[in-house]
PDB file of C-alpha atoms in Angstrom:
ATOM      1  CA  MET T  33      48.217 -16.400  18.719  1.00 69.00           C
ATOM      2  CA  GLU T  34      50.687 -17.925  21.330  1.00 80.00           C
ATOM      3  CA  ASN T  35      52.479 -15.633  23.768  1.00 86.00           C
ATOM      4  CA  ILE T  36      56.056 -15.848  23.555  1.00 92.00           C
ATOM      5  CA  PHE T  37      56.766 -13.826  26.377  1.00 94.00           C
ATOM      6  CA  THR T  38      56.723 -16.936  28.714  1.00 97.00           C
ATOM      7  CA  ASP T  39      58.772 -17.228  32.034  1.00 97.00           C
ATOM      8  CA  GLU T  40      61.064 -19.522  30.000  1.00 98.00           C
ATOM      9  CA  TYR T  41      61.679 -16.841  27.542  1.00 98.00           C
ATOM     10  CA  PHE T  42      62.660 -13.911  30.018  1.00 98.00           C
ATOM     11  CA  MET T  43      64.843 -16.705  32.092  1.00 98.00           C
ATOM     12  CA  LYS T  44      66.879 -17.378  29.162  1.00 98.00           C
ATOM     13  CA  LYS T  45      67.881 -13.485  29.183  1.00 98.00           C
ATOM     14  CA  ALA T  46      68.734 -14.103  32.612  1.00 98.00           C
ATOM     15  CA  TYR T  47      70.616 -17.237  31.931  1.00 98.00           C
ATOM     16  CA  GLN T  48      72.474 -15.228  29.203  1.00 98.00           C
ATOM     17  CA  GLU T  49      73.607 -12.941  31.537  1.00 98.00           C
ATOM     18  CA  ALA T  50      74.873 -15.548  33.837  1.00 98.00           C
ATOM     19  CA  GLU T  51      76.764 -16.929  31.124  1.00 98.00           C
ATOM     20  CA  LEU T  52      78.649 -13.490  30.771  1.00 98.00           C
ATOM     21  CA  ALA T  53      79.507 -13.786  34.573  1.00 98.00           C
ATOM     22  CA  TYR T  54      80.621 -16.965  33.835  1.00 98.00           C
ATOM     23  CA  GLU T  55      83.017 -15.596  31.549  1.00 97.00           C
ATOM     24  CA  LYS T  56      84.404 -13.044  33.757  1.00 97.00           C
ATOM     25  CA  GLY T  57      85.267 -15.601  36.055  1.00 97.00           C
ATOM     26  CA  GLU T  58      82.244 -14.530  38.355  1.00 98.00           C
ATOM     27  CA  ILE T  59      80.026 -17.085  40.290  1.00 98.00           C
ATOM     28  CA  PRO T  60      77.581 -17.267  37.078  1.00 98.00           C
ATOM     29  CA  VAL T  61      74.120 -15.747  38.275  1.00 98.00           C
ATOM     30  CA  GLY T  62      72.367 -13.546  35.992  1.00 98.00           C
ATOM     31  CA  ALA T  63      68.893 -11.528  36.466  1.00 98.00           C
ATOM     32  CA  VAL T  64      66.847  -9.397  34.214  1.00 98.00           C
ATOM     33  CA  ILE T  65      63.735  -7.351  35.371  1.00 98.00           C
ATOM     34  CA  VAL T  66      60.611  -6.874  33.050  1.00 98.00           C
ATOM     35  CA  VAL T  67      57.289  -4.672  33.232  1.00 98.00           C
ATOM     36  CA  ASN T  68      54.767  -5.335  30.463  1.00 96.00           C
ATOM     37  CA  ASP T  69      56.895  -7.793  28.753  1.00 97.00           C
ATOM     38  CA  ARG T  70      59.691  -5.420  28.270  1.00 97.00           C
ATOM     39  CA  VAL T  71      63.447  -5.973  29.776  1.00 98.00           C
ATOM     40  CA  ILE T  72      64.090  -2.701  31.876  1.00 98.00           C
ATOM     41  CA  ALA T  73      67.302  -4.091  33.753  1.00 98.00           C
ATOM     42  CA  ARG T  74      69.683  -6.670  32.546  1.00 98.00           C
ATOM     43  CA  THR T  75      72.533  -7.379  34.999  1.00 98.00           C
ATOM     44  CA  HIS T  76      75.201 -10.239  36.314  1.00 98.00           C
ATOM     45  CA  ASN T  77      77.109 -10.982  39.398  1.00 98.00           C
ATOM     46  CA  LEU T  78      79.852  -8.695  39.527  1.00 98.00           C
ATOM     47  CA  THR T  79      81.273  -9.150  43.261  1.00 98.00           C
ATOM     48  CA  GLU T  80      84.822 -10.178  42.100  1.00 97.00           C
ATOM     49  CA  MET T  81      85.432  -7.550  39.518  1.00 97.00           C
ATOM     50  CA  LEU T  82      83.910  -4.698  41.655  1.00 97.00           C
ATOM     51  CA  ASN T  83      85.210  -6.175  45.014  1.00 96.00           C
ATOM     52  CA  ASP T  84      82.007  -5.745  46.316  1.00 98.00           C
ATOM     53  CA  VAL T  85      79.857  -8.130  48.350  1.00 98.00           C
ATOM     54  CA  THR T  86      76.695  -6.109  47.650  1.00 98.00           C
ATOM     55  CA  ALA T  87      77.257  -6.212  43.620  1.00 98.00           C
ATOM     56  CA  HIS T  88      74.683  -9.774  43.294  1.00 98.00           C
ATOM     57  CA  ALA T  89      72.944  -9.608  39.809  1.00 98.00           C
ATOM     58  CA  GLU T  90      69.593  -8.766  41.773  1.00 98.00           C
ATOM     59  CA  MET T  91      70.888  -5.961  43.520  1.00 98.00           C
ATOM     60  CA  GLN T  92      72.201  -4.152  40.393  1.00 98.00           C
ATOM     61  CA  ALA T  93      68.960  -5.047  38.684  1.00 98.00           C
ATOM     62  CA  ILE T  94      66.817  -3.365  41.345  1.00 98.00           C
ATOM     63  CA  THR T  95      68.980  -0.092  41.015  1.00 98.00           C
ATOM     64  CA  SER T  96      68.873  -0.238  37.348  1.00 98.00           C
ATOM     65  CA  ALA T  97      65.051  -0.874  37.311  1.00 98.00           C
ATOM     66  CA  ALA T  98      64.161   2.075  39.912  1.00 98.00           C
ATOM     67  CA  ASN T  99      66.638   4.217  37.823  1.00 97.00           C
ATOM     68  CA  PHE T 100      64.963   3.348  34.639  1.00 97.00           C
ATOM     69  CA  LEU T 101      61.303   4.106  36.319  1.00 97.00           C
ATOM     70  CA  GLY T 102      62.264   6.999  38.093  1.00 96.00           C
ATOM     71  CA  GLY T 103      60.599   5.535  41.028  1.00 96.00           C
ATOM     72  CA  LYS T 104      62.044   3.177  43.980  1.00 96.00           C
ATOM     73  CA  TYR T 105      58.876   0.966  44.051  1.00 97.00           C
ATOM     74  CA  LEU T 106      58.877  -2.139  41.436  1.00 98.00           C
ATOM     75  CA  LYS T 107      55.234  -2.095  40.797  1.00 94.00           C
ATOM     76  CA  ASP T 108      54.254  -4.650  38.016  1.00 97.00           C
ATOM     77  CA  CYS T 109      57.716  -5.564  37.464  1.00 98.00           C
ATOM     78  CA  THR T 110      58.890  -9.414  37.402  1.00 98.00           C
ATOM     79  CA  LEU T 111      62.472 -10.303  38.585  1.00 98.00           C
ATOM     80  CA  TYR T 112      64.055 -13.167  36.770  1.00 98.00           C
ATOM     81  CA  VAL T 113      67.164 -14.785  38.199  1.00 99.00           C
ATOM     82  CA  THR T 114      69.110 -17.977  37.619  1.00 98.00           C
ATOM     83  CA  LEU T 115      69.864 -18.676  41.268  1.00 98.00           C
ATOM     84  CA  GLU T 116      67.673 -18.263  44.274  1.00 98.00           C
ATOM     85  CA  PRO T 117      68.138 -14.796  45.949  1.00 98.00           C
ATOM     86  CA  CYS T 118      70.262 -14.834  49.315  1.00 98.00           C
ATOM     87  CA  GLN T 119      69.065 -12.765  52.545  1.00 98.00           C
ATOM     88  CA  MET T 120      70.442  -9.612  51.256  1.00 98.00           C
ATOM     89  CA  CYS T 121      68.725  -9.681  47.892  1.00 98.00           C
ATOM     90  CA  ALA T 122      65.439 -10.956  49.257  1.00 98.00           C
ATOM     91  CA  GLY T 123      65.808  -7.983  51.803  1.00 98.00           C
ATOM     92  CA  ALA T 124      66.128  -5.610  49.163  1.00 98.00           C
ATOM     93  CA  LEU T 125      63.240  -7.235  46.970  1.00 98.00           C
ATOM     94  CA  TYR T 126      61.463  -6.802  50.005  1.00 98.00           C
ATOM     95  CA  TRP T 127      61.818  -3.029  50.219  1.00 98.00           C
ATOM     96  CA  SER T 128      61.091  -2.945  46.282  1.00 98.00           C
ATOM     97  CA  GLN T 129      57.873  -4.217  46.882  1.00 98.00           C
ATOM     98  CA  ILE T 130      58.363  -6.276  43.834  1.00 98.00           C
ATOM     99  CA  THR T 131      55.362  -7.894  42.199  1.00 98.00           C
ATOM    100  CA  LYS T 132      56.808 -11.325  41.032  1.00 98.00           C
ATOM    101  CA  ILE T 133      59.943 -12.917  41.487  1.00 98.00           C
ATOM    102  CA  VAL T 134      60.964 -15.965  39.194  1.00 98.00           C
ATOM    103  CA  PHE T 135      63.992 -17.954  39.798  1.00 98.00           C
ATOM    104  CA  GLY T 136      65.850 -21.105  38.453  1.00 98.00           C
ATOM    105  CA  ALA T 137      68.021 -23.139  40.544  1.00 98.00           C
ATOM    106  CA  ARG T 138      67.557 -23.581  44.324  1.00 98.00           C
ATOM    107  CA  ASP T 139      70.244 -22.566  46.607  1.00 98.00           C
ATOM    108  CA  GLU T 140      69.383 -24.803  49.425  1.00 97.00           C
ATOM    109  CA  GLN T 141      72.236 -23.303  51.829  1.00 96.00           C
ATOM    110  CA  ARG T 142      72.392 -19.784  51.343  1.00 97.00           C
ATOM    111  CA  GLY T 143      68.781 -18.955  49.701  1.00 98.00           C
ATOM    112  CA  PHE T 144      65.952 -17.009  51.269  1.00 98.00           C
ATOM    113  CA  ILE T 145      63.931 -19.803  51.728  1.00 98.00           C
ATOM    114  CA  SER T 146      66.242 -21.812  53.985  1.00 97.00           C
ATOM    115  CA  MET T 147      67.368 -18.607  55.332  1.00 97.00           C
ATOM    116  CA  GLY T 148      63.854 -17.430  56.412  1.00 97.00           C
ATOM    117  CA  THR T 149      64.138 -14.022  54.874  1.00 98.00           C
ATOM    118  CA  LYS T 150      60.587 -12.443  54.573  1.00 98.00           C
ATOM    119  CA  LEU T 151      59.492 -10.667  51.306  1.00 98.00           C
ATOM    120  CA  HIS T 152      56.846  -8.136  50.902  1.00 97.00           C
ATOM    121  CA  PRO T 153      53.233  -9.646  51.179  1.00 97.00           C
ATOM    122  CA  LYS T 154      52.627  -8.524  47.830  1.00 94.00           C
ATOM    123  CA  THR T 155      55.249 -10.265  46.390  1.00 98.00           C
ATOM    124  CA  GLN T 156      54.356 -13.492  44.342  1.00 98.00           C
ATOM    125  CA  VAL T 157      57.158 -16.382  43.776  1.00 98.00           C
ATOM    126  CA  VAL T 158      57.779 -18.851  41.085  1.00 98.00           C
ATOM    127  CA  GLN T 159      60.797 -21.545  41.031  1.00 98.00           C
ATOM    128  CA  GLY T 160      62.217 -23.973  39.151  1.00 97.00           C
ATOM    129  CA  VAL T 161      62.254 -22.093  35.563  1.00 98.00           C
ATOM    130  CA  MET T 162      64.914 -23.606  33.810  1.00 98.00           C
ATOM    131  CA  ALA T 163      66.341 -24.989  37.096  1.00 98.00           C
ATOM    132  CA  ASN T 164      68.509 -27.674  35.731  1.00 98.00           C
ATOM    133  CA  GLU T 165      70.385 -25.423  32.941  1.00 98.00           C
ATOM    134  CA  CYS T 166      71.351 -22.741  35.937  1.00 98.00           C
ATOM    135  CA  ALA T 167      72.202 -25.307  38.266  1.00 98.00           C
ATOM    136  CA  ASP T 168      74.356 -27.129  35.596  1.00 98.00           C
ATOM    137  CA  LEU T 169      76.133 -23.604  34.934  1.00 98.00           C
ATOM    138  CA  MET T 170      77.024 -23.299  38.749  1.00 98.00           C
ATOM    139  CA  LEU T 171      78.282 -26.909  39.085  1.00 97.00           C
ATOM    140  CA  ARG T 172      80.413 -26.503  35.643  1.00 97.00           C
ATOM    141  CA  PHE T 173      81.976 -23.490  37.303  1.00 97.00           C
ATOM    142  CA  PHE T 174      82.920 -24.415  40.560  1.00 96.00           C
ATOM    143  CA  ALA T 175      84.343 -27.852  39.206  1.00 96.00           C
ATOM    144  CA  GLU T 176      86.519 -25.658  36.583  1.00 93.00           C
ATOM    145  CA  ARG T 177      87.626 -23.551  39.727  1.00 88.00           C
ATOM    146  CA  ARG T 178      88.693 -26.744  41.831  1.00 88.00           C
ATOM    147  CA  LYS T 179      90.767 -27.874  39.000  1.00 82.00           C
TER     148      LYS T 179
ATOM    149  CA  MET M 229      96.196   7.479  79.216  1.00 70.00           C
ATOM    150  CA  GLU M 230      92.330   6.899  78.644  1.00 80.00           C
ATOM    151  CA  ASN M 231      91.444   5.557  75.127  1.00 86.00           C
ATOM    152  CA  ILE M 232      89.326   8.334  73.525  1.00 92.00           C
ATOM    153  CA  PHE M 233      88.246   5.791  70.719  1.00 94.00           C
ATOM    154  CA  THR M 234      85.378   4.079  72.424  1.00 97.00           C
ATOM    155  CA  ASP M 235      82.227   2.824  71.092  1.00 97.00           C
ATOM    156  CA  GLU M 236      80.447   6.269  72.068  1.00 98.00           C
ATOM    157  CA  TYR M 237      83.148   8.145  70.188  1.00 98.00           C
ATOM    158  CA  PHE M 238      82.619   6.423  66.827  1.00 98.00           C
ATOM    159  CA  MET M 239      78.619   6.117  67.375  1.00 98.00           C
ATOM    160  CA  LYS M 240      78.886  10.061  67.431  1.00 98.00           C
ATOM    161  CA  LYS M 241      80.016  10.091  63.781  1.00 98.00           C
ATOM    162  CA  ALA M 242      77.066   7.820  62.514  1.00 98.00           C
ATOM    163  CA  TYR M 243      74.930   9.984  64.342  1.00 98.00           C
ATOM    164  CA  GLN M 244      76.411  13.019  62.647  1.00 98.00           C
ATOM    165  CA  GLU M 245      75.794  11.281  59.085  1.00 98.00           C
ATOM    166  CA  ALA M 246      72.350  10.718  60.455  1.00 98.00           C
ATOM    167  CA  GLU M 247      71.704  14.307  60.962  1.00 98.00           C
ATOM    168  CA  LEU M 248      72.894  14.814  57.367  1.00 98.00           C
ATOM    169  CA  ALA M 249      70.271  12.437  55.965  1.00 98.00           C
ATOM    170  CA  TYR M 250      67.783  14.467  58.151  1.00 98.00           C
ATOM    171  CA  GLU M 251      68.558  17.627  56.728  1.00 97.00           C
ATOM    172  CA  LYS M 252      68.080  16.140  53.159  1.00 97.00           C
ATOM    173  CA  GLY M 253      64.473  14.699  54.297  1.00 97.00           C
ATOM    174  CA  GLU M 254      65.822  11.331  54.314  1.00 98.00           C
ATOM    175  CA  ILE M 255      64.895   8.777  57.207  1.00 98.00           C
ATOM    176  CA  PRO M 256      67.932   9.873  59.351  1.00 98.00           C
ATOM    177  CA  VAL M 257      70.458   6.739  59.640  1.00 98.00           C
ATOM    178  CA  GLY M 258      74.058   7.032  59.609  1.00 98.00           C
ATOM    179  CA  ALA M 259      76.799   4.891  59.515  1.00 98.00           C
ATOM    180  CA  VAL M 260      80.534   4.827  59.634  1.00 98.00           C
ATOM    181  CA  ILE M 261      83.028   1.744  59.380  1.00 98.00           C
ATOM    182  CA  VAL M 262      86.303   1.834  61.200  1.00 98.00           C
ATOM    183  CA  VAL M 263      89.485  -0.121  60.951  1.00 98.00           C
ATOM    184  CA  ASN M 264      92.233   0.398  63.681  1.00 96.00           C
ATOM    185  CA  ASP M 265      90.581   3.230  65.254  1.00 96.00           C
ATOM    186  CA  ARG M 266      90.470   5.032  61.884  1.00 97.00           C
ATOM    187  CA  VAL M 267      87.188   5.824  60.010  1.00 98.00           C
ATOM    188  CA  ILE M 268      87.362   4.182  56.539  1.00 98.00           C
ATOM    189  CA  ALA M 269      83.808   5.176  55.275  1.00 98.00           C
ATOM    190  CA  ARG M 270      80.771   7.539  56.276  1.00 98.00           C
ATOM    191  CA  THR M 271      77.584   7.322  54.788  1.00 98.00           C
ATOM    192  CA  HIS M 272      73.818   8.099  55.568  1.00 98.00           C
ATOM    193  CA  ASN M 273      70.675   6.917  54.042  1.00 98.00           C
ATOM    194  CA  LEU M 274      69.823   8.408  50.582  1.00 98.00           C
ATOM    195  CA  THR M 275      67.136   5.885  49.466  1.00 98.00           C
ATOM    196  CA  GLU M 276      64.889   8.915  48.564  1.00 97.00           C
ATOM    197  CA  MET M 277      67.446  11.133  46.670  1.00 97.00           C
ATOM    198  CA  LEU M 278      68.730   8.166  44.629  1.00 96.00           C
ATOM    199  CA  ASN M 279      65.383   6.330  44.228  1.00 96.00           C
ATOM    200  CA  ASP M 280      66.802   3.328  45.270  1.00 98.00           C
ATOM    201  CA  VAL M 281      65.848   0.911  48.148  1.00 98.00           C
ATOM    202  CA  THR M 282      69.281  -0.475  48.289  1.00 98.00           C
ATOM    203  CA  ALA M 283      70.890   3.057  49.299  1.00 98.00           C
ATOM    204  CA  HIS M 284      70.758   2.202  52.752  1.00 98.00           C
ATOM    205  CA  ALA M 285      73.828   3.778  55.035  1.00 98.00           C
ATOM    206  CA  GLU M 286      75.179   0.336  55.896  1.00 98.00           C
ATOM    207  CA  MET M 287      75.050  -0.663  52.224  1.00 98.00           C
ATOM    208  CA  GLN M 288      76.632   2.245  50.851  1.00 98.00           C
ATOM    209  CA  ALA M 289      79.364   1.829  53.999  1.00 98.00           C
ATOM    210  CA  ILE M 290      80.129  -1.706  53.015  1.00 98.00           C
ATOM    211  CA  THR M 291      80.936  -0.852  49.453  1.00 98.00           C
ATOM    212  CA  SER M 292      82.856   2.430  50.234  1.00 98.00           C
ATOM    213  CA  ALA M 293      85.188   0.426  52.991  1.00 98.00           C
ATOM    214  CA  ALA M 294      85.633  -2.499  50.395  1.00 98.00           C
ATOM    215  CA  ASN M 295      86.750   0.175  47.775  1.00 97.00           C
ATOM    216  CA  PHE M 296      89.264   1.707  50.570  1.00 97.00           C
ATOM    217  CA  LEU M 297      90.484  -1.784  51.572  1.00 97.00           C
ATOM    218  CA  GLY M 298      91.176  -2.980  48.008  1.00 96.00           C
ATOM    219  CA  GLY M 299      88.954  -6.477  49.203  1.00 96.00           C
ATOM    220  CA  LYS M 300      85.398  -7.039  49.435  1.00 96.00           C
ATOM    221  CA  TYR M 301      85.900  -8.839  53.042  1.00 97.00           C
ATOM    222  CA  LEU M 302      85.766  -6.474  55.979  1.00 98.00           C
ATOM    223  CA  LYS M 303      88.130  -8.383  58.318  1.00 94.00           C
ATOM    224  CA  ASP M 304      89.106  -6.163  61.538  1.00 97.00           C
ATOM    225  CA  CYS M 305      86.423  -3.787  60.390  1.00 98.00           C
ATOM    226  CA  THR M 306      83.585  -2.430  62.777  1.00 98.00           C
ATOM    227  CA  LEU M 307      80.443  -1.046  61.450  1.00 98.00           C
ATOM    228  CA  TYR M 308      78.648   1.743  63.659  1.00 98.00           C
ATOM    229  CA  VAL M 309      75.072   2.547  62.377  1.00 99.00           C
ATOM    230  CA  THR M 310      72.347   4.351  64.266  1.00 98.00           C
ATOM    231  CA  LEU M 311      69.695   1.998  63.555  1.00 98.00           C
ATOM    232  CA  GLU M 312      69.617  -1.653  63.921  1.00 98.00           C
ATOM    233  CA  PRO M 313      70.388  -3.056  60.337  1.00 98.00           C
ATOM    234  CA  CYS M 314      67.298  -4.472  58.324  1.00 98.00           C
ATOM    235  CA  GLN M 315      67.084  -7.918  56.468  1.00 98.00           C
ATOM    236  CA  MET M 316      69.122  -6.697  53.325  1.00 98.00           C
ATOM    237  CA  CYS M 317      71.848  -4.870  55.286  1.00 98.00           C
ATOM    238  CA  ALA M 318      72.511  -8.005  57.781  1.00 98.00           C
ATOM    239  CA  GLY M 319      72.349  -9.975  54.478  1.00 98.00           C
ATOM    240  CA  ALA M 320      75.329  -7.971  53.173  1.00 98.00           C
ATOM    241  CA  LEU M 321      77.152  -7.646  56.413  1.00 98.00           C
ATOM    242  CA  TYR M 322      77.037 -11.573  56.500  1.00 98.00           C
ATOM    243  CA  TRP M 323      78.859 -11.947  53.150  1.00 98.00           C
ATOM    244  CA  SER M 324      81.379  -9.245  54.099  1.00 98.00           C
ATOM    245  CA  GLN M 325      82.174 -11.400  57.182  1.00 98.00           C
ATOM    246  CA  ILE M 326      82.900  -8.072  59.147  1.00 98.00           C
ATOM    247  CA  THR M 327      84.309  -8.591  62.864  1.00 98.00           C
ATOM    248  CA  LYS M 328      81.955  -6.117  64.710  1.00 98.00           C
ATOM    249  CA  ILE M 329      78.636  -4.371  64.446  1.00 98.00           C
ATOM    250  CA  VAL M 330      77.826  -1.974  67.018  1.00 98.00           C
ATOM    251  CA  PHE M 331      74.267  -0.389  66.505  1.00 98.00           C
ATOM    252  CA  GLY M 332      72.055   2.614  68.445  1.00 98.00           C
ATOM    253  CA  ALA M 333      68.290   2.170  68.369  1.00 98.00           C
ATOM    254  CA  ARG M 334      66.767  -1.045  68.131  1.00 98.00           C
ATOM    255  CA  ASP M 335      64.163  -1.508  65.029  1.00 98.00           C
ATOM    256  CA  GLU M 336      61.532  -3.879  66.528  1.00 97.00           C
ATOM    257  CA  GLN M 337      59.292  -4.037  63.336  1.00 96.00           C
ATOM    258  CA  ARG M 338      61.963  -4.409  60.540  1.00 97.00           C
ATOM    259  CA  GLY M 339      65.367  -5.103  62.100  1.00 98.00           C
ATOM    260  CA  PHE M 340      67.570  -8.022  61.453  1.00 98.00           C
ATOM    261  CA  ILE M 341      67.062  -9.548  64.984  1.00 98.00           C
ATOM    262  CA  SER M 342      63.223  -9.786  64.773  1.00 97.00           C
ATOM    263  CA  MET M 343      63.377 -10.880  61.021  1.00 97.00           C
ATOM    264  CA  GLY M 344      65.612 -13.616  62.074  1.00 97.00           C
ATOM    265  CA  THR M 345      68.205 -12.790  59.512  1.00 98.00           C
ATOM    266  CA  LYS M 346      71.726 -14.645  60.008  1.00 98.00           C
ATOM    267  CA  LEU M 347      75.057 -12.906  60.316  1.00 98.00           C
ATOM    268  CA  HIS M 348      78.520 -14.149  59.833  1.00 97.00           C
ATOM    269  CA  PRO M 349      79.344 -16.466  62.667  1.00 97.00           C
ATOM    270  CA  LYS M 350      82.590 -14.629  63.124  1.00 94.00           C
ATOM    271  CA  THR M 351      80.551 -11.167  63.475  1.00 98.00           C
ATOM    272  CA  GLN M 352      79.995  -9.812  67.172  1.00 98.00           C
ATOM    273  CA  VAL M 353      77.193  -7.607  67.774  1.00 98.00           C
ATOM    274  CA  VAL M 354      77.046  -4.707  70.271  1.00 98.00           C
ATOM    275  CA  GLN M 355      73.874  -2.624  70.577  1.00 98.00           C
ATOM    276  CA  GLY M 356      72.204   0.115  72.435  1.00 97.00           C
ATOM    277  CA  VAL M 357      75.315   2.872  71.951  1.00 98.00           C
ATOM    278  CA  MET M 358      73.526   6.178  72.048  1.00 98.00           C
ATOM    279  CA  ALA M 359      70.148   4.431  71.731  1.00 98.00           C
ATOM    280  CA  ASN M 360      68.214   7.204  73.060  1.00 98.00           C
ATOM    281  CA  GLU M 361      69.956   9.781  70.602  1.00 98.00           C
ATOM    282  CA  CYS M 362      69.279   7.798  67.904  1.00 98.00           C
ATOM    283  CA  ALA M 363      65.805   6.656  68.537  1.00 98.00           C
ATOM    284  CA  ASP M 364      64.658  10.268  69.205  1.00 98.00           C
ATOM    285  CA  LEU M 365      66.285  11.712  65.871  1.00 98.00           C
ATOM    286  CA  MET M 366      64.031   9.244  64.029  1.00 98.00           C
ATOM    287  CA  LEU M 367      61.042   9.937  66.181  1.00 97.00           C
ATOM    288  CA  ARG M 368      61.335  13.622  65.530  1.00 97.00           C
ATOM    289  CA  PHE M 369      61.718  12.925  61.623  1.00 97.00           C
ATOM    290  CA  PHE M 370      58.374  11.020  61.708  1.00 96.00           C
ATOM    291  CA  ALA M 371      56.698  13.479  63.698  1.00 96.00           C
ATOM    292  CA  GLU M 372      57.648  16.395  61.609  1.00 93.00           C
ATOM    293  CA  ARG M 373      56.784  14.268  58.503  1.00 88.00           C
ATOM    294  CA  ARG M 374      53.343  13.708  60.067  1.00 88.00           C
ATOM    295  CA  LYS M 375      52.668  17.568  60.479  1.00 82.00           C
TER     296      LYS M 375
END
């Protein structure tokens, strides 16, 4: 039997979170954290609503997943996030020792790859899952803002 | 008349916060954020108590100060923190566009300077204020843990 729990399957959940952010006028980034094919955190960017630069989707997801697990290390967890994490989020992921990060669109300007932020040596990274859809949502958001 | 509101004055407040962390069995790092010589946020590391890698003193201070100010940018604010910020905290400070960061002890291993994390171009950094006291508190904490 085919495994339905692919990276695309969970990235779609993250994308749905990004759409919720979009509807609220937030930069549309969404995230979920998964352990054993089970979603244990789903969050979206809330920096405007909370007036808080630390309220990125990933930061909330890390806090929420640790709360669910009852421990601060995200062992055997995978983060799915629609946009490449920034320095702050990658720095938090470093501390969490998360097992895997899957992101959609690249952020050439402010993403952790260009910025040179170090992840934990244990952490595996997969990029480009639903990259076009994730990038399109961002582009639509900023195009609408400029009107 | 001499200005009592020196960097040492406010670092002492941050140090007092670090002592509170120490008493709770948390890695002893404390922070305050100051605007116009007024402390608007005072926080200490709570990663153990909250089971949350994102609960560094600086992260809480950024959220708390933004809440006080009613806006997410920390214009004209100075962060005093007993230890050099890590990648995550420096990444958050980057987004906050904070005016000035004053830290006590260096963190050669995991501090943002060695890690190469970028701050906002507007942000001024002062280091070494009460560096010995801040470092001693950390050393005492880890020596006690090893017993």
